mmCIF file of C-alpha atoms and ligand atoms in Angstrom:
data_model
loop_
_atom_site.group_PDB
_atom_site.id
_atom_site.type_symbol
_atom_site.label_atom_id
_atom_site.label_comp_id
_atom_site.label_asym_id
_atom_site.label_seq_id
_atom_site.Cartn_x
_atom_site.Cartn_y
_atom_site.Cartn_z
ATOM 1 C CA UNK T 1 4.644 0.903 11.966
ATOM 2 C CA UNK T 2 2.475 -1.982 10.522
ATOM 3 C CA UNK T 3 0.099 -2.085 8.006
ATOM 4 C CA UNK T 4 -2.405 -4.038 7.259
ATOM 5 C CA UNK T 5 -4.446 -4.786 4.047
ATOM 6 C CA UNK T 6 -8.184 -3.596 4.858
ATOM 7 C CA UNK T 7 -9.472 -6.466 2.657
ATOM 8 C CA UNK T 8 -8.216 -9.674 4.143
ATOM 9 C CA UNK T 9 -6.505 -8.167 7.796
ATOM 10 C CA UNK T 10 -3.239 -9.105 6.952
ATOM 11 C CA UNK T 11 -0.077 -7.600 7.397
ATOM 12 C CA UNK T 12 1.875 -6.383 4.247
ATOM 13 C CA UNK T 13 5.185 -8.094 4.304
ATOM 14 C CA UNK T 14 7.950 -6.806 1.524
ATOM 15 C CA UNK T 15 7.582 -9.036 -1.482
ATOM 16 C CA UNK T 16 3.194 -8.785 -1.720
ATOM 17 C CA UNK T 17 2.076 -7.591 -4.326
ATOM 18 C CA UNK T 18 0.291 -4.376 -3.455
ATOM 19 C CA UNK T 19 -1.783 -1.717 -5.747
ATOM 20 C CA UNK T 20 -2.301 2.441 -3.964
ATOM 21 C CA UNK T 21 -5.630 3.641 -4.887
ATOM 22 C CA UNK T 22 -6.449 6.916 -5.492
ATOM 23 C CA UNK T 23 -6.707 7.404 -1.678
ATOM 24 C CA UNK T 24 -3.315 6.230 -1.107
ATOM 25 C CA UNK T 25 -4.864 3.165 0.735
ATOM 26 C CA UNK T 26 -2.697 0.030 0.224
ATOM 27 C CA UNK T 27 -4.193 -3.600 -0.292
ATOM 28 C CA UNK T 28 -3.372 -6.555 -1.931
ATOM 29 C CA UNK T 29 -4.032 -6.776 -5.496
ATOM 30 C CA UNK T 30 -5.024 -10.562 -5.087
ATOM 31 C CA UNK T 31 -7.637 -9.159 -2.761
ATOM 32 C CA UNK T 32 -8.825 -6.317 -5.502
ATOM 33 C CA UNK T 33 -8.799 -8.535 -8.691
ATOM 34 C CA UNK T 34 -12.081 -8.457 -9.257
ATOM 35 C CA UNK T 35 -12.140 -4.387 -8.768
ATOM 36 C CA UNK T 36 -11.178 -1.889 -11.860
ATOM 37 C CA UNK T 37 -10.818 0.987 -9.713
ATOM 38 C CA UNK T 38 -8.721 3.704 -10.472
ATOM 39 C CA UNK T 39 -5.060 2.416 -9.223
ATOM 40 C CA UNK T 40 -2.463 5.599 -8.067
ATOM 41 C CA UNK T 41 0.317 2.255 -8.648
ATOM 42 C CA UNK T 42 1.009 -0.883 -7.869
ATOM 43 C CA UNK T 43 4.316 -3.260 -7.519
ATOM 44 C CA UNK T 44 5.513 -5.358 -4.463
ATOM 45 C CA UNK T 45 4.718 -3.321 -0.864
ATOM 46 C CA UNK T 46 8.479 -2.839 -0.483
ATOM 47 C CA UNK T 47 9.107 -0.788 -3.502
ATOM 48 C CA UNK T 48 5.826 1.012 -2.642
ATOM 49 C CA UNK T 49 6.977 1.652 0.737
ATOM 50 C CA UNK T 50 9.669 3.220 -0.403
ATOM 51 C CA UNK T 51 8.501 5.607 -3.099
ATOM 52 C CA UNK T 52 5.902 6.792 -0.915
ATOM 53 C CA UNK T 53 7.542 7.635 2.136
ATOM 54 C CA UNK T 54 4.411 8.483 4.074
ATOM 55 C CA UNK T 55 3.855 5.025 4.881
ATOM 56 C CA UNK T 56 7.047 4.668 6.567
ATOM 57 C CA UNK T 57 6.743 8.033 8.673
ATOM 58 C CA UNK T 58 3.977 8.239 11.534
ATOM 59 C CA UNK T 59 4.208 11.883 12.182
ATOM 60 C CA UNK T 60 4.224 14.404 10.034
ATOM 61 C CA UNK T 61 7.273 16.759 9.473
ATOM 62 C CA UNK T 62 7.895 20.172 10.314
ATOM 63 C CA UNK T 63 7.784 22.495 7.125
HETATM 64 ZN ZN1 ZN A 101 -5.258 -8.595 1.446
#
């Protein structure tokens, strides 16, 4: 599963720098440096990917 940064259309690759906002939406943080929202965290997508694991899953799983 792809994603892309809603700012500038791109796809995150594993060493971008990324921030989460508070609605768990990825983008790049050289696209939001002008923007002091509220960031959930930030680091390169890979790491993110991987702490969050609901970016790596496209269905949701059975409780
Ligand atoms: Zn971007």
């Amino acid at each position: 599963m792809s994603i892309f940064c809603p700012i500038c259309k791109t796809e995150f690759k594993g060493e971008d720098r990324v921030i989460l906002d508070e609605f768990n939406t990825l983008s790049h943080i050289q696209c939001n440096k002008e923007v002091p929202f509220p960031v959930k965290d930030y680091g390169l997508f890979e790491e993110i990917e991987e702490t969050y694991e609901f970016f790596s899953k496209d269905e949701a799983k059975d409780e």
